[in-house]
Coordinates of C-alpha atoms and ligand atoms in Angstrom, one line a residue:
M1 CA 109.0 91.5 124.2
L2 CA 108.1 90.3 120.6
N3 CA 104.5 90.0 120.0
E4 CA 103.6 86.2 118.7
C5 CA 102.7 85.6 115.7
K6 CA 100.1 83.0 115.2
L7 CA 101.3 79.6 113.8
N8 CA 99.8 76.8 111.7
P9 CA 100.4 73.4 112.4
Q10 CA 103.1 73.0 109.5
S11 CA 104.8 76.4 110.9
E12 CA 105.3 75.4 114.4
I13 CA 108.0 72.9 113.6
M14 CA 109.4 75.5 111.7
E15 CA 112.0 78.2 112.8
R16 CA 110.2 81.5 113.4
V17 CA 112.1 84.4 110.7
R18 CA 112.8 87.0 112.5
I19 CA 112.7 90.1 109.8
I20 CA 113.3 93.9 110.6
V21 CA 112.2 96.9 108.4
V22 CA 114.2 99.4 108.6
G23 CA 112.0 102.6 108.3
A24 CA 108.7 103.7 109.0
G25 CA 107.8 106.3 106.7
V26 CA 105.1 105.5 104.1
V27 CA 107.2 102.9 102.5
G28 CA 108.4 101.1 105.0
L29 CA 105.4 100.8 106.9
S30 CA 103.7 99.6 104.1
T31 CA 105.9 97.2 103.1
A32 CA 106.2 96.1 107.1
V33 CA 102.2 95.6 106.9
C34 CA 102.5 93.4 103.7
I35 CA 105.3 91.1 104.9
A36 CA 103.1 90.8 108.5
E37 CA 100.2 89.7 106.9
S38 CA 101.0 87.6 104.4
I39 CA 104.1 85.3 106.0
P40 CA 102.6 83.7 108.8
H41 CA 105.8 82.2 110.2
C42 CA 107.5 85.3 111.2
S43 CA 108.5 88.2 113.6
V44 CA 108.3 91.9 111.8
T45 CA 109.6 94.2 114.0
V46 CA 109.8 98.1 112.3
L47 CA 113.2 100.4 113.7
A48 CA 112.7 103.8 113.3
E49 CA 114.5 107.1 114.1
K50 CA 111.5 108.9 113.5
C51 CA 107.3 108.0 113.0
S52 CA 104.6 109.9 112.3
P53 CA 104.5 113.1 112.1
D54 CA 108.0 113.2 111.6
T55 CA 109.0 111.8 108.0
T56 CA 109.3 113.0 104.7
S57 CA 106.1 111.2 103.9
D58 CA 104.3 113.2 106.8
V59 CA 104.9 116.4 105.1
A60 CA 103.7 114.8 101.1
A61 CA 101.0 115.9 99.7
G62 CA 99.7 112.4 98.8
M63 CA 98.6 112.8 95.6
L64 CA 98.5 109.9 93.5
H65 CA 100.3 111.1 90.5
A66 CA 103.9 109.4 89.4
P67 CA 107.1 110.3 87.8
L68 CA 109.2 107.7 85.3
F69 CA 112.1 106.3 86.4
P70 CA 114.8 106.3 83.1
D71 CA 115.6 103.0 83.6
I72 CA 113.3 101.0 85.1
P73 CA 111.0 99.2 82.4
V74 CA 107.6 100.9 82.2
D75 CA 105.6 97.5 82.7
R76 CA 107.0 97.4 86.2
Q77 CA 106.4 101.2 87.3
K78 CA 102.9 100.9 85.7
R79 CA 102.2 97.6 88.1
W80 CA 104.1 99.8 91.0
F81 CA 101.5 102.5 90.5
K82 CA 98.1 100.3 89.6
N83 CA 98.7 98.2 92.6
T84 CA 99.1 101.3 94.5
F85 CA 96.0 102.8 93.3
D86 CA 94.0 99.8 93.5
H87 CA 94.8 99.2 97.2
L88 CA 93.6 102.9 98.1
L89 CA 91.0 103.1 95.8
A90 CA 89.3 100.2 97.8
I91 CA 90.6 101.9 101.2
S92 CA 88.3 105.4 99.9
E93 CA 85.2 103.3 98.7
S94 CA 85.3 101.4 102.5
S95 CA 84.1 102.4 105.4
E96 CA 87.6 102.9 106.6
A97 CA 88.5 106.1 104.4
A98 CA 88.2 108.7 106.7
D99 CA 90.6 107.0 109.3
A100 CA 93.0 106.0 106.8
G101 CA 92.7 109.7 105.4
V102 CA 92.0 108.4 101.6
F103 CA 89.5 110.1 99.3
L104 CA 89.3 110.5 95.9
V105 CA 90.0 114.3 94.4
F106 CA 89.2 115.6 90.7
G107 CA 91.3 118.6 88.8
W108 CA 93.5 119.7 86.2
E109 CA 96.9 119.4 85.4
I110 CA 98.3 122.3 82.9
F111 CA 100.7 122.8 80.5
R112 CA 102.5 126.3 78.9
E113 CA 103.3 124.1 76.0
V114 CA 102.3 120.5 74.9
P115 CA 104.3 117.7 76.1
R116 CA 106.2 115.1 74.1
E117 CA 103.7 112.6 76.2
K118 CA 100.5 113.5 76.0
R119 CA 99.4 110.4 78.0
P120 CA 101.8 109.7 80.9
F121 CA 102.3 106.3 81.8
W122 CA 99.3 106.1 85.0
S123 CA 97.0 107.6 82.6
Q124 CA 94.8 104.2 82.5
D125 CA 95.0 103.5 86.5
V126 CA 93.4 107.0 87.5
L127 CA 89.7 107.5 86.9
G128 CA 88.2 109.2 83.7
F129 CA 91.7 110.2 82.1
R130 CA 90.8 112.7 79.4
F131 CA 92.4 116.0 78.1
M132 CA 90.7 119.5 79.0
T133 CA 88.6 120.9 77.1
D134 CA 88.7 124.4 75.6
A135 CA 86.1 125.5 77.9
E136 CA 88.2 124.1 81.1
L137 CA 91.5 125.2 79.7
K138 CA 89.8 129.3 79.5
K139 CA 90.5 129.8 83.1
F140 CA 94.5 129.0 82.7
P141 CA 95.1 131.4 79.9
Q142 CA 98.8 131.0 80.3
H143 CA 98.2 126.9 79.6
K144 CA 97.6 125.6 76.4
F145 CA 97.3 121.9 77.3
G146 CA 95.6 120.1 80.1
H147 CA 94.6 116.8 81.5
A148 CA 91.3 116.3 83.5
F149 CA 91.4 113.3 86.3
T150 CA 90.0 111.8 88.9
T151 CA 92.9 110.3 91.2
I152 CA 93.6 109.6 95.0
K153 CA 95.0 112.1 97.5
C154 CA 96.5 110.1 100.4
E155 CA 97.2 112.2 103.7
C156 CA 100.4 110.6 105.3
L157 CA 99.2 112.0 109.0
T158 CA 96.1 109.9 108.9
Y159 CA 97.1 107.3 106.7
L160 CA 100.6 106.5 108.9
P161 CA 98.8 106.2 112.1
W162 CA 96.6 103.7 110.7
L163 CA 98.8 101.8 109.0
E164 CA 100.2 101.3 112.1
K165 CA 97.5 100.2 113.5
R166 CA 97.2 98.1 110.8
F167 CA 100.4 96.3 111.7
R168 CA 100.3 96.1 115.3
K169 CA 97.0 93.9 114.6
A170 CA 99.1 91.7 112.8
G171 CA 101.5 91.1 115.2
G172 CA 104.2 93.2 114.3
Q173 CA 105.7 95.8 116.9
I174 CA 107.5 99.3 116.1
Q175 CA 110.9 100.0 118.0
L176 CA 112.3 103.5 118.0
G177 CA 116.2 103.7 116.8
R178 CA 119.2 104.8 114.3
V179 CA 120.9 102.1 112.6
T180 CA 124.4 103.2 111.9
D181 CA 125.3 99.8 110.2
F182 CA 123.3 97.0 109.0
G183 CA 125.8 94.6 110.9
Q184 CA 124.0 96.0 114.0
L185 CA 121.2 93.8 112.6
C186 CA 122.4 90.6 111.8
Q187 CA 122.9 88.7 115.6
G188 CA 118.9 89.3 116.2
Y189 CA 117.3 89.3 112.4
D190 CA 117.3 87.1 109.9
I191 CA 115.9 89.0 106.9
I192 CA 116.6 92.7 106.7
V193 CA 114.6 95.2 105.0
N194 CA 115.8 98.4 103.8
C195 CA 113.1 101.1 103.8
S196 CA 115.4 104.5 105.5
G197 CA 114.6 106.5 102.3
L198 CA 117.4 109.6 102.3
G199 CA 118.5 107.7 105.4
S200 CA 120.2 105.4 102.9
T201 CA 122.7 108.0 102.0
A202 CA 124.9 106.7 105.1
L203 CA 123.1 104.0 105.9
A204 CA 123.9 102.2 102.3
G205 CA 126.5 104.2 101.9
D206 CA 124.4 104.8 98.4
R207 CA 126.0 108.2 96.5
Q208 CA 123.5 107.8 93.9
L209 CA 120.8 108.9 96.6
H210 CA 120.5 112.8 97.3
P211 CA 117.6 115.3 98.8
V212 CA 115.7 117.1 96.7
R213 CA 113.8 119.7 98.9
G214 CA 110.1 120.9 98.9
Q215 CA 108.8 123.5 100.5
I216 CA 105.1 123.4 101.1
L217 CA 102.2 126.1 102.4
K218 CA 99.5 125.0 104.2
V219 CA 96.1 127.3 103.7
Y220 CA 92.4 127.1 105.0
A221 CA 90.4 128.0 102.0
P222 CA 87.6 124.9 102.0
W223 CA 86.1 126.6 98.8
L224 CA 88.3 125.1 96.9
K225 CA 87.4 121.1 95.9
H226 CA 89.7 120.7 92.7
F227 CA 93.6 120.6 92.4
I228 CA 95.6 122.4 90.2
R229 CA 98.9 121.4 89.3
D230 CA 101.3 123.2 86.6
G231 CA 102.9 120.5 84.4
D232 CA 106.4 121.2 85.7
G233 CA 105.6 119.6 88.9
L234 CA 106.8 123.4 90.9
T235 CA 103.0 124.4 91.3
Y236 CA 100.2 122.7 92.8
I237 CA 96.9 123.5 94.6
Y238 CA 96.2 120.3 96.4
P239 CA 92.6 120.6 98.4
G240 CA 92.6 118.0 101.1
A241 CA 90.1 117.0 104.4
K242 CA 91.4 119.9 106.4
S243 CA 93.4 122.1 103.9
V244 CA 95.1 123.2 100.6
T245 CA 98.6 122.5 100.4
L246 CA 100.3 124.8 97.8
G247 CA 103.3 124.4 96.0
G248 CA 106.5 124.2 96.2
T249 CA 110.2 123.6 95.6
R250 CA 112.2 121.7 94.1
Q251 CA 116.0 121.7 95.0
A252 CA 118.3 119.1 94.5
G253 CA 120.7 118.8 97.4
D254 CA 119.6 121.1 99.6
W255 CA 119.4 119.5 102.8
R256 CA 117.8 122.8 104.8
L257 CA 115.1 122.0 107.0
M258 CA 113.8 125.1 108.0
A259 CA 111.2 126.9 106.1
D260 CA 111.9 130.2 104.0
G261 CA 110.0 132.8 104.1
E262 CA 110.7 134.3 101.0
E263 CA 110.2 131.1 99.5
R264 CA 106.7 130.9 101.2
V265 CA 105.3 134.3 99.9
E266 CA 107.2 132.9 96.1
I267 CA 104.7 130.0 96.3
F268 CA 101.7 131.6 97.7
E269 CA 102.0 134.0 94.7
R270 CA 102.5 131.4 91.9
C271 CA 99.5 129.9 93.4
C272 CA 97.4 132.9 93.5
R273 CA 97.7 133.5 89.9
L274 CA 96.6 130.0 89.1
E275 CA 93.6 130.1 91.7
P276 CA 93.0 134.2 92.2
S277 CA 90.5 133.2 95.2
L278 CA 93.6 132.0 97.1
Q279 CA 93.9 135.5 98.0
K280 CA 91.3 135.5 100.8
S281 CA 92.3 131.8 102.4
L282 CA 94.3 131.5 105.8
Q283 CA 97.9 131.2 106.0
L284 CA 98.5 127.9 108.2
G285 CA 101.6 127.3 108.2
D286 CA 104.5 125.6 106.2
A287 CA 106.6 122.3 105.9
V288 CA 109.4 121.4 104.4
G289 CA 110.4 117.7 103.0
L290 CA 113.5 116.0 101.8
R291 CA 112.5 113.6 99.0
P292 CA 114.8 110.7 98.4
G293 CA 116.1 111.5 95.0
R294 CA 117.6 108.8 93.3
R295 CA 118.2 108.4 89.4
N296 CA 116.2 105.4 89.8
L297 CA 114.1 103.9 92.6
R298 CA 116.2 100.7 94.2
L299 CA 114.4 97.7 94.6
E300 CA 116.4 94.4 94.8
R301 CA 118.4 91.8 97.2
E302 CA 121.8 91.6 98.4
M303 CA 123.8 89.6 100.3
Y304 CA 125.3 91.0 103.1
Q305 CA 128.5 89.6 104.5
F306 CA 128.8 89.5 108.5
R307 CA 130.8 87.5 110.2
N308 CA 131.0 84.0 108.8
R309 CA 127.6 83.6 107.7
Q310 CA 125.6 86.0 104.9
V311 CA 122.4 88.1 105.8
P312 CA 120.0 88.6 103.0
I313 CA 119.1 92.3 102.9
V314 CA 115.9 93.4 100.9
H315 CA 116.4 97.8 99.4
N316 CA 113.5 99.2 98.9
Y317 CA 114.0 103.0 98.8
G318 CA 114.7 106.5 96.2
H319 CA 111.0 107.2 95.5
G320 CA 112.0 110.6 94.9
G321 CA 108.2 112.9 94.4
G322 CA 106.4 109.5 94.2
G323 CA 106.5 107.6 97.4
I324 CA 103.5 107.4 98.3
S325 CA 101.7 107.0 94.7
L326 CA 104.4 103.5 94.6
S327 CA 104.3 102.8 98.2
W328 CA 101.8 100.0 98.3
G329 CA 102.9 98.4 94.8
T330 CA 106.4 98.7 95.6
A331 CA 105.7 97.0 98.8
L332 CA 104.1 93.9 97.2
E333 CA 107.3 93.6 95.3
T334 CA 109.3 93.6 98.3
L335 CA 107.4 91.1 99.6
Q336 CA 107.9 88.5 97.0
L337 CA 111.6 89.2 97.4
V338 CA 111.3 88.4 101.2
Q339 CA 109.7 85.2 100.4
Q340 CA 112.3 84.1 98.1
C341 CA 115.3 84.7 101.0
V342 CA 112.2 82.9 103.3
S343 CA 112.6 80.0 101.3
D344 CA 115.9 80.2 100.3
R345 CA 116.9 80.1 104.2
P346 CA 118.5 76.5 105.2
L347 CA 116.5 74.3 106.9
P348 CA 117.3 74.1 110.7
S349 CA 119.4 71.3 112.2
R350 CA 117.2 68.5 114.0
L351 CA 120.0 67.5 116.2
Ligands
FAD401 P1 110.7 108.9 104.8 O1 109.3 109.3 104.8 O2 111.7 109.7 105.0 O3 110.7 107.7 106.2 C1 112.3 107.0 105.6 C2 112.2 106.4 107.4 O4 113.4 106.0 107.5 C3 111.8 107.1 108.5 O5 111.1 106.6 109.4 C4 113.6 107.6 109.2 O6 113.3 107.5 111.0 C5 113.8 106.1 109.0 N1 115.3 106.0 108.8 C6 116.1 106.8 107.9 N2 117.4 106.4 108.3 C7 117.3 105.3 109.5 C8 118.2 105.2 110.3 N3 119.5 105.0 109.7 N4 118.0 104.2 111.3 C9 116.8 104.1 111.2 N5 115.8 104.5 110.7 C10 115.7 105.3 109.7 N6 104.7 111.7 97.0 C11 103.9 111.4 96.4 O7 103.8 109.8 95.8 N7 102.8 112.2 96.2 C12 103.0 113.5 96.3 O8 102.2 114.7 96.4 C13 103.8 114.0 97.0 N8 104.1 115.3 97.6 C14 105.0 115.2 98.0 C15 105.7 116.8 98.5 C16 106.6 117.5 99.4 C17 107.0 119.0 99.6 C18 107.6 116.3 99.4 C19 108.6 116.9 100.6 C20 107.7 115.0 99.0 C21 106.2 114.3 98.3 N9 106.0 113.2 97.7 C22 105.2 113.1 96.9 C23 107.5 112.4 98.2 C24 107.0 111.6 99.1 O9 107.0 112.4 100.2 C25 108.6 110.6 99.3 O10 108.8 109.7 98.2 C26 108.1 109.3 100.3 O11 107.4 109.9 101.8 C27 109.6 108.4 100.7 O12 109.0 107.5 101.5 P2 110.1 106.8 102.3 O13 109.3 106.1 103.8 O14 110.9 106.2 101.7 O15 110.7 108.4 103.1

């Protein structure tokens, strides 16, 4: 049964808009929360084949550090990152921080050669961004240049259940199920929001979308407090609340979800070269996730022809290696498109 939304006097005379969000990863749940908390006269359902702890988002290390999409204006990407950072920063500063799994972490991003863009587009949004000093760089003799900054770690194994709770509190409901065709949803819903990540290869027939496989290793090393990330994005050490995430791999077109033993050894050795104290860490286990790779993230509205009517679909997927970092910002922009769909709807007949 659908939970009832609170209606205000004006909206009582309006028909309730039925909105369905496909996907319960960090993108789907963030989007569903934004909609459920902002559009009063609606019912919002999340429908997903898998929920936490079984989504790609649950595998992510959850560091806020975004890739640059080549054909999307940088200002738009900056807005996505900043809105996400500010939203999570507010949580990290509140009494909810531990329950949400969101906290600040300081560390270094190091480069073997000085990069062409010395300041990434998000450098003004993280805290205290600066170039590394010579004294700091001495720790990494193979590297010539680096960034030092404080960013956010958002641990989805904790954050997604927290978002689910917030969504239910706003009147939303969550159902498990696989969608094979958008037509399935057109009878029961007025607006479809597609946050199915890599699932959009089949669901939206998107041939630009592809998996970028990532394998990680979790270790117990509570003495590590600083993150270290090689600028090539392949090797990283991210201390978390209960374990340290060691990464990783980035294999485009690879659909394997099983962890590979040889890759585990290689990841561990690479990380030990950057941080020799890891030799004494305890290995806890590995995980694999398939990033929804796409040249450019897809955030747009399209009209889907279903029998004799048109149903709006708002797509929000293809976040690649930056889904946590852009989750709230892209959810807010999706909300704007959903609000436009709501106001564009024809008025209900009074007969
Ligand atoms: P998902 O989490 O995959 O969720 C998709 C949802 O859609 C799921 O609920 C799924 O069941 C559902 N779904 C799919 N198809 C259907 C269907 N047909 N019917 C019904 N439901 C469907 N990002 C960062 O920002 N920072 C990091 O530090 C970071 N580290 C990473 C490390 C690794 C090893 C990996 C693999 C990824 C990392 N990422 C990181 C990237 C991040 O994980 C992704 O960008 C993000 O999880 C994408 O979120 P999503 O909600 O779009 O997809």
